[in-house]
Amino acid sequence: MLMAIDVGNTNMVFGLLEGEKLIGSFRLMTDANRTSDEIGLIACQYFRRFNLTTDQISDIIIASVVPQVMYTLTSAMVKYFGKKPIIVDEDVSSGIYYEGEDHLGADRSVSCVAAMEKYGKPLVVLDFGTATTVDALDAQGTYLGGCILAGIRVSTDALFHQAAMLPRIELICPQSVLGQNTVSQIQAGSVMGYIGAIEYLIRHTKEEMGCGSEGKVVATGGLARMIADNTKLIDVVDGQLILDGLRIIYERYKKEQNRQ
């Protein structure tokens, strides 16, 4: 069984995969102050709860955008599972290349790998996390570029913290743009306004790609379903995209090793 770990700015998602099948998953809050023992013991509790054993794990692969937690996370995997994790962009490449001095975040490149494998090309891949990202891939699988904007929760939390009279709100899409109270008005502006921004980015991304109506728009991340339910421009919501991408990269890595 493969353990795939997606380390995001808000949560770490642990997925247990037997071939293409996701056996189970759990998540921990991403916390740089958490010790390796805390991570290891919590993970072991999950295994005991579902009658699994740590020796069922054959390998571990990690994609991370939070370098500060990697030492303790890696130490926990070695100590409690007896496996040195394979790290995307350190031990193995995703195969997605990004022109310029910066490199594409591991979560984004892994999502692109999975989306191409599962849904074909060309593609627009959206990830609704702490930040929302948009990535474009052409019919040959070449990475064309993308954009980053603050996630919807980050945006509404900033409004709450910076405006003394405005409350923190539940993220739901209201029935009308014209709210009748403060909460519904913030929801209308924040949620419906965000959906409008996403639709604008999708349209212009496809225009710049020159793919017309071809190519699917695939979304992942915690708020992907809410956004997709309120627009016709998102074709697929896949909450397992990064875990599947990690599995695909791992399988390619093992095949390459076996050929050597």
Tab-separated table of N, CA and C in Angstrom, residues 138-257:
chain	number	residue	atom	x	y	z
A	138	ASP	N	-1.428	22.573	-22.878
A	138	ASP	CA	-1.907	22.468	-24.248
A	138	ASP	C	-2.093	21.014	-24.672
A	139	ALA	N	-2.418	20.813	-25.940
A	139	ALA	CA	-2.736	19.471	-26.443
A	139	ALA	C	-1.545	18.531	-26.410
A	140	GLN	N	-0.329	19.070	-26.309
A	140	GLN	CA	0.872	18.236	-26.199
A	140	GLN	C	1.295	18.021	-24.745
A	141	GLY	N	0.553	18.612	-23.810
A	141	GLY	CA	0.899	18.485	-22.402
A	141	GLY	C	1.934	19.487	-21.944
A	142	THR	N	2.198	20.502	-22.776
A	142	THR	CA	3.153	21.546	-22.402
A	142	THR	C	2.479	22.530	-21.454
A	143	TYR	N	3.195	22.880	-20.389
A	143	TYR	CA	2.656	23.842	-19.428
A	143	TYR	C	2.770	25.245	-20.013
A	144	LEU	N	1.629	25.917	-20.170
A	144	LEU	CA	1.596	27.230	-20.808
A	144	LEU	C	1.695	28.375	-19.826
A	145	GLY	N	1.367	28.136	-18.583
A	145	GLY	CA	1.383	29.197	-17.577
A	145	GLY	C	0.139	29.125	-16.711
A	146	GLY	N	0.009	30.089	-15.831
A	146	GLY	CA	-1.137	30.090	-14.928
A	146	GLY	C	-1.221	31.381	-14.152
A	147	CYS	N	-2.062	31.390	-13.149
A	147	CYS	CA	-2.169	32.559	-12.285
A	147	CYS	C	-2.541	32.116	-10.877
A	148	ILE	N	-2.296	33.020	-9.942
A	148	ILE	CA	-2.548	32.756	-8.521
A	148	ILE	C	-3.365	33.910	-7.957
A	149	LEU	N	-4.387	33.588	-7.182
A	149	LEU	CA	-5.121	34.610	-6.456
A	149	LEU	C	-5.413	34.114	-5.049
A	150	ALA	N	-5.683	35.048	-4.161
A	150	ALA	CA	-5.990	34.667	-2.786
A	150	ALA	C	-7.215	33.768	-2.754
A	151	GLY	N	-7.165	32.726	-1.922
A	151	GLY	CA	-8.310	31.850	-1.769
A	151	GLY	C	-9.496	32.600	-1.188
A	152	ILE	N	-10.692	32.074	-1.403
A	152	ILE	CA	-11.894	32.782	-0.967
A	152	ILE	C	-11.945	32.916	0.559
A	153	ARG	N	-11.474	31.910	1.282
A	153	ARG	CA	-11.459	32.010	2.741
A	153	ARG	C	-10.464	33.068	3.203
A	154	VAL	N	-9.309	33.129	2.561
A	154	VAL	CA	-8.317	34.164	2.890
A	154	VAL	C	-8.920	35.551	2.662
A	155	SER	N	-9.650	35.699	1.556
A	155	SER	CA	-10.243	36.993	1.226
A	155	SER	C	-11.292	37.415	2.261
A	156	THR	N	-12.179	36.489	2.620
A	156	THR	CA	-13.233	36.853	3.575
A	156	THR	C	-12.672	37.056	4.974
A	157	ASP	N	-11.648	36.286	5.350
A	157	ASP	CA	-11.013	36.479	6.653
A	157	ASP	C	-10.318	37.834	6.725
A	158	ALA	N	-9.711	38.258	5.632
A	158	ALA	CA	-9.069	39.575	5.594
A	158	ALA	C	-10.118	40.670	5.801
A	159	LEU	N	-11.277	40.506	5.179
A	159	LEU	CA	-12.359	41.474	5.347
A	159	LEU	C	-12.795	41.535	6.806
A	160	PHE	N	-12.931	40.369	7.435
A	160	PHE	CA	-13.337	40.287	8.842
A	160	PHE	C	-12.322	40.980	9.755
A	161	HIS	N	-11.027	40.753	9.493
A	161	HIS	CA	-9.985	41.309	10.356
A	161	HIS	C	-9.765	42.806	10.134
A	162	GLN	N	-10.005	43.267	8.919
A	162	GLN	CA	-9.691	44.656	8.608
A	162	GLN	C	-10.877	45.606	8.774
A	163	ALA	N	-12.087	45.068	8.798
A	163	ALA	CA	-13.280	45.904	8.932
A	163	ALA	C	-13.954	45.596	10.270
A	164	ALA	N	-13.893	46.517	11.196
A	164	ALA	CA	-14.310	46.268	12.579
A	164	ALA	C	-15.781	45.872	12.712
A	165	MET	N	-16.632	46.377	11.847
A	165	MET	CA	-18.064	46.142	11.990
A	165	MET	C	-18.562	44.916	11.222
A	166	LEU	N	-17.675	44.261	10.451
A	166	LEU	CA	-18.133	43.154	9.618
A	166	LEU	C	-17.803	41.805	10.256
A	167	PRO	N	-18.766	40.864	10.252
A	167	PRO	CA	-18.561	39.566	10.904
A	167	PRO	C	-17.881	38.555	9.981
A	168	ARG	N	-17.318	37.491	10.585
A	168	ARG	CA	-16.865	36.338	9.797
A	168	ARG	C	-18.113	35.580	9.335
A	169	ILE	N	-18.100	35.109	8.114
A	169	ILE	CA	-19.308	34.512	7.529
A	169	ILE	C	-19.083	33.052	7.144
A	170	GLU	N	-20.190	32.337	6.996
A	170	GLU	CA	-20.161	30.999	6.418
A	170	GLU	C	-20.089	31.137	4.903
A	171	LEU	N	-19.256	30.319	4.277
A	171	LEU	CA	-19.087	30.419	2.839
A	171	LEU	C	-20.181	29.620	2.122
A	172	ILE	N	-21.249	30.299	1.791
A	172	ILE	CA	-22.307	29.710	0.979
A	172	ILE	C	-22.695	30.724	-0.093
A	173	CYS	N	-23.236	30.212	-1.179
A	173	CYS	CA	-23.651	31.092	-2.271
A	173	CYS	C	-25.112	31.485	-2.068
A	174	PRO	N	-25.403	32.771	-1.874
A	174	PRO	CA	-26.792	33.183	-1.645
A	174	PRO	C	-27.620	33.132	-2.925
A	175	GLN	N	-28.910	33.312	-2.785
A	175	GLN	CA	-29.812	33.253	-3.931
A	175	GLN	C	-29.783	34.528	-4.767
A	176	SER	N	-29.386	35.620	-4.147
A	176	SER	CA	-29.449	36.912	-4.825
A	176	SER	C	-28.196	37.729	-4.557
A	177	VAL	N	-27.817	38.536	-5.540
A	177	VAL	CA	-26.717	39.482	-5.344
A	177	VAL	C	-27.131	40.567	-4.352
A	178	LEU	N	-28.425	40.867	-4.308
A	178	LEU	CA	-28.914	41.937	-3.441
A	178	LEU	C	-29.308	41.375	-2.084
A	179	GLY	N	-28.345	41.309	-1.176
A	179	GLY	CA	-28.611	40.793	0.160
A	179	GLY	C	-29.434	41.755	0.991
A	180	GLN	N	-30.189	41.185	1.951
A	180	GLN	CA	-31.060	41.996	2.804
A	180	GLN	C	-30.485	42.244	4.194
A	181	ASN	N	-29.309	41.680	4.454
A	181	ASN	CA	-28.635	41.938	5.737
A	181	ASN	C	-27.127	41.862	5.500
A	182	THR	N	-26.374	42.199	6.530
A	182	THR	CA	-24.919	42.292	6.366
A	182	THR	C	-24.302	40.965	5.942
A	183	VAL	N	-24.740	39.875	6.582
A	183	VAL	CA	-24.153	38.562	6.266
A	183	VAL	C	-24.415	38.177	4.818
A	184	SER	N	-25.676	38.289	4.372
A	184	SER	CA	-25.994	37.891	2.993
A	184	SER	C	-25.317	38.808	1.983
A	185	GLN	N	-25.100	40.064	2.348
A	185	GLN	CA	-24.420	40.984	1.443
A	185	GLN	C	-22.935	40.635	1.315
A	186	ILE	N	-22.321	40.247	2.424
A	186	ILE	CA	-20.914	39.815	2.350
A	186	ILE	C	-20.816	38.523	1.550
A	187	GLN	N	-21.749	37.597	1.786
A	187	GLN	CA	-21.746	36.339	1.021
A	187	GLN	C	-21.921	36.611	-0.470
A	188	ALA	N	-22.805	37.517	-0.798
A	188	ALA	CA	-23.030	37.846	-2.209
A	188	ALA	C	-21.765	38.427	-2.827
A	189	GLY	N	-21.179	39.398	-2.154
A	189	GLY	CA	-19.980	40.025	-2.689
A	189	GLY	C	-18.792	39.092	-2.730
A	190	SER	N	-18.602	38.334	-1.645
A	190	SER	CA	-17.429	37.474	-1.543
A	190	SER	C	-17.555	36.220	-2.400
A	191	VAL	N	-18.655	35.488	-2.251
A	191	VAL	CA	-18.801	34.205	-2.938
A	191	VAL	C	-19.173	34.401	-4.404
A	192	MET	N	-20.228	35.186	-4.655
A	192	MET	CA	-20.643	35.382	-6.039
A	192	MET	C	-19.613	36.199	-6.813
A	193	GLY	N	-19.006	37.163	-6.136
A	193	GLY	CA	-17.937	37.926	-6.772
A	193	GLY	C	-16.746	37.045	-7.106
A	194	TYR	N	-16.444	36.091	-6.219
A	194	TYR	CA	-15.329	35.173	-6.458
A	194	TYR	C	-15.614	34.262	-7.645
A	195	ILE	N	-16.839	33.778	-7.707
A	195	ILE	CA	-17.237	32.935	-8.840
A	195	ILE	C	-17.094	33.723	-10.144
A	196	GLY	N	-17.497	34.986	-10.121
A	196	GLY	CA	-17.350	35.832	-11.305
A	196	GLY	C	-15.895	35.981	-11.711
A	197	ALA	N	-15.011	36.144	-10.716
A	197	ALA	CA	-13.579	36.261	-11.014
A	197	ALA	C	-13.039	34.975	-11.632
A	198	ILE	N	-13.472	33.832	-11.105
A	198	ILE	CA	-13.023	32.540	-11.630
A	198	ILE	C	-13.503	32.353	-13.066
A	199	GLU	N	-14.754	32.720	-13.325
A	199	GLU	CA	-15.272	32.600	-14.689
A	199	GLU	C	-14.478	33.476	-15.653
A	200	TYR	N	-14.134	34.671	-15.237
A	200	TYR	CA	-13.328	35.572	-16.065
A	200	TYR	C	-11.974	34.934	-16.373
A	201	LEU	N	-11.329	34.368	-15.360
A	201	LEU	CA	-10.013	33.756	-15.552
A	201	LEU	C	-10.095	32.530	-16.466
A	202	ILE	N	-11.139	31.722	-16.299
A	202	ILE	CA	-11.296	30.547	-17.169
A	202	ILE	C	-11.471	30.978	-18.625
A	203	ARG	N	-12.351	31.954	-18.863
A	203	ARG	CA	-12.601	32.408	-20.236
A	203	ARG	C	-11.329	32.945	-20.887
A	204	HIS	N	-10.595	33.778	-20.160
A	204	HIS	CA	-9.398	34.381	-20.739
A	204	HIS	C	-8.263	33.368	-20.853
A	205	THR	N	-8.214	32.402	-19.944
A	205	THR	CA	-7.214	31.340	-20.060
A	205	THR	C	-7.436	30.551	-21.341
A	206	LYS	N	-8.683	30.147	-21.585
A	206	LYS	CA	-8.990	29.387	-22.803
A	206	LYS	C	-8.750	30.223	-24.061
A	207	GLU	N	-9.055	31.514	-23.967
A	207	GLU	CA	-8.822	32.403	-25.109
A	207	GLU	C	-7.324	32.470	-25.434
A	208	GLU	N	-6.491	32.623	-24.394
A	208	GLU	CA	-5.055	32.702	-24.616
A	208	GLU	C	-4.470	31.356	-25.044
A	209	MET	N	-5.090	30.269	-24.607
A	209	MET	CA	-4.653	28.937	-25.033
A	209	MET	C	-4.998	28.679	-26.497
A	210	GLY	N	-6.051	29.354	-26.983
A	210	GLY	CA	-6.496	29.144	-28.345
A	210	GLY	C	-7.164	27.801	-28.565
A	211	CYS	N	-7.739	27.248	-27.488
A	211	CYS	CA	-8.339	25.912	-27.602
A	211	CYS	C	-9.845	25.964	-27.790
A	212	GLY	N	-10.426	27.177	-27.788
A	212	GLY	CA	-11.867	27.295	-27.989
A	212	GLY	C	-12.643	26.528	-26.942
A	213	SER	N	-13.566	25.704	-27.412
A	213	SER	CA	-14.390	24.917	-26.492
A	213	SER	C	-13.729	23.591	-26.119
A	214	GLU	N	-12.588	23.284	-26.734
A	214	GLU	CA	-11.894	22.029	-26.438
A	214	GLU	C	-11.251	22.089	-25.056
A	215	GLY	N	-11.040	20.913	-24.503
A	215	GLY	CA	-10.327	20.822	-23.236
A	215	GLY	C	-11.254	21.005	-22.046
A	216	LYS	N	-11.061	20.155	-21.061
A	216	LYS	CA	-11.881	20.219	-19.853
A	216	LYS	C	-11.283	21.190	-18.847
A	217	VAL	N	-12.161	21.718	-18.024
A	217	VAL	CA	-11.753	22.512	-16.873
A	217	VAL	C	-11.971	21.637	-15.645
A	218	VAL	N	-10.866	21.297	-14.970
A	218	VAL	CA	-10.896	20.370	-13.850
A	218	VAL	C	-10.564	21.129	-12.571
A	219	ALA	N	-11.363	20.925	-11.538
A	219	ALA	CA	-11.162	21.637	-10.276
A	219	ALA	C	-10.945	20.668	-9.132
A	220	THR	N	-10.077	21.067	-8.205
A	220	THR	CA	-9.856	20.303	-6.987
A	220	THR	C	-9.725	21.282	-5.825
A	221	GLY	N	-9.597	20.767	-4.612
A	221	GLY	CA	-9.478	21.620	-3.445
A	221	GLY	C	-10.769	21.683	-2.654
A	222	GLY	N	-10.660	22.178	-1.429
A	222	GLY	CA	-11.763	22.111	-0.477
A	222	GLY	C	-13.036	22.805	-0.907
A	223	LEU	N	-12.936	23.919	-1.627
A	223	LEU	CA	-14.130	24.675	-2.005
A	223	LEU	C	-14.498	24.498	-3.474
A	224	ALA	N	-13.877	23.524	-4.134
A	224	ALA	CA	-14.126	23.324	-5.560
A	224	ALA	C	-15.588	23.010	-5.839
A	225	ARG	N	-16.201	22.164	-5.010
A	225	ARG	CA	-17.580	21.764	-5.257
A	225	ARG	C	-18.534	22.953	-5.177
A	226	MET	N	-18.362	23.806	-4.170
A	226	MET	CA	-19.250	24.953	-4.025
A	226	MET	C	-19.144	25.874	-5.238
A	227	ILE	N	-17.932	26.127	-5.690
A	227	ILE	CA	-17.744	26.992	-6.856
A	227	ILE	C	-18.336	26.336	-8.100
A	228	ALA	N	-18.029	25.057	-8.304
A	228	ALA	CA	-18.491	24.356	-9.509
A	228	ALA	C	-20.007	24.271	-9.582
A	229	ASP	N	-20.663	24.153	-8.436
A	229	ASP	CA	-22.120	24.058	-8.421
A	229	ASP	C	-22.796	25.356	-8.851
A	230	ASN	N	-22.011	26.422	-8.927
A	230	ASN	CA	-22.592	27.723	-9.258
A	230	ASN	C	-22.005	28.348	-10.524
A	231	THR	N	-21.400	27.521	-11.365
A	231	THR	CA	-20.925	27.973	-12.669
A	231	THR	C	-20.984	26.811	-13.651
A	232	LYS	N	-21.177	27.134	-14.921
A	232	LYS	CA	-21.200	26.108	-15.961
A	232	LYS	C	-19.830	25.927	-16.616
A	233	LEU	N	-18.837	26.673	-16.151
A	233	LEU	CA	-17.535	26.658	-16.817
A	233	LEU	C	-16.577	25.612	-16.260
A	234	ILE	N	-16.921	24.983	-15.141
A	234	ILE	CA	-16.102	23.909	-14.578
A	234	ILE	C	-16.740	22.575	-14.944
A	235	ASP	N	-15.968	21.717	-15.609
A	235	ASP	CA	-16.505	20.448	-16.106
A	235	ASP	C	-16.440	19.323	-15.091
A	236	VAL	N	-15.355	19.268	-14.312
A	236	VAL	CA	-15.114	18.132	-13.413
A	236	VAL	C	-14.606	18.640	-12.075
A	237	VAL	N	-15.132	18.091	-11.001
A	237	VAL	CA	-14.561	18.307	-9.666
A	237	VAL	C	-13.960	16.987	-9.209
A	238	ASP	N	-12.682	17.005	-8.870
A	238	ASP	CA	-11.971	15.783	-8.488
A	238	ASP	C	-11.194	16.051	-7.204
A	239	GLY	N	-11.766	15.646	-6.089
A	239	GLY	CA	-11.121	15.877	-4.805
A	239	GLY	C	-9.904	15.015	-4.562
A	240	GLN	N	-9.701	14.006	-5.407
A	240	GLN	CA	-8.595	13.064	-5.235
A	240	GLN	C	-7.426	13.367	-6.174
A	241	LEU	N	-7.464	14.510	-6.828
A	241	LEU	CA	-6.536	14.790	-7.924
A	241	LEU	C	-5.070	14.732	-7.482
A	242	ILE	N	-4.726	15.380	-6.386
A	242	ILE	CA	-3.313	15.413	-5.972
A	242	ILE	C	-2.859	14.032	-5.504
A	243	LEU	N	-3.696	13.311	-4.775
A	243	LEU	CA	-3.321	11.967	-4.340
A	243	LEU	C	-3.113	11.053	-5.540
A	244	ASP	N	-3.984	11.167	-6.538
A	244	ASP	CA	-3.808	10.365	-7.760
A	244	ASP	C	-2.539	10.768	-8.496
A	245	GLY	N	-2.252	12.072	-8.520
A	245	GLY	CA	-1.030	12.531	-9.163
A	245	GLY	C	0.211	11.976	-8.489
A	246	LEU	N	0.197	11.929	-7.178
A	246	LEU	CA	1.323	11.352	-6.441
A	246	LEU	C	1.479	9.868	-6.765
A	247	ARG	N	0.358	9.166	-6.856
A	247	ARG	CA	0.421	7.741	-7.216
A	247	ARG	C	1.010	7.552	-8.620
A	248	ILE	N	0.568	8.362	-9.562
A	248	ILE	CA	1.046	8.251	-10.943
A	248	ILE	C	2.546	8.538	-11.016
A	249	ILE	N	2.988	9.579	-10.335
A	249	ILE	CA	4.420	9.921	-10.323
A	249	ILE	C	5.223	8.802	-9.671
A	250	TYR	N	4.694	8.231	-8.595
A	250	TYR	CA	5.381	7.120	-7.922
A	250	TYR	C	5.510	5.915	-8.851
A	251	GLU	N	4.437	5.582	-9.553
A	251	GLU	CA	4.467	4.421	-10.449
A	251	GLU	C	5.481	4.627	-11.572
A	252	ARG	N	5.566	5.831	-12.113
A	252	ARG	CA	6.554	6.133	-13.150
A	252	ARG	C	7.979	6.033	-12.574
A	253	TYR	N	8.134	6.521	-11.368
A	253	TYR	CA	9.434	6.482	-10.690
A	253	TYR	C	9.914	5.046	-10.494
A	254	LYS	N	8.998	4.172	-10.060
A	254	LYS	CA	9.364	2.766	-9.828
A	254	LYS	C	9.687	2.060	-11.142
A	255	LYS	N	8.937	2.367	-12.205
A	255	LYS	CA	9.239	1.765	-13.508
A	255	LYS	C	10.605	2.181	-14.002
A	256	GLU	N	10.939	3.456	-13.808
A	256	GLU	CA	12.259	3.955	-14.225
A	256	GLU	C	13.377	3.270	-13.442
A	257	GLN	N	13.130	3.102	-12.146
A	257	GLN	CA	14.119	2.408	-11.304
A	257	GLN	C	14.331	0.971	-11.766
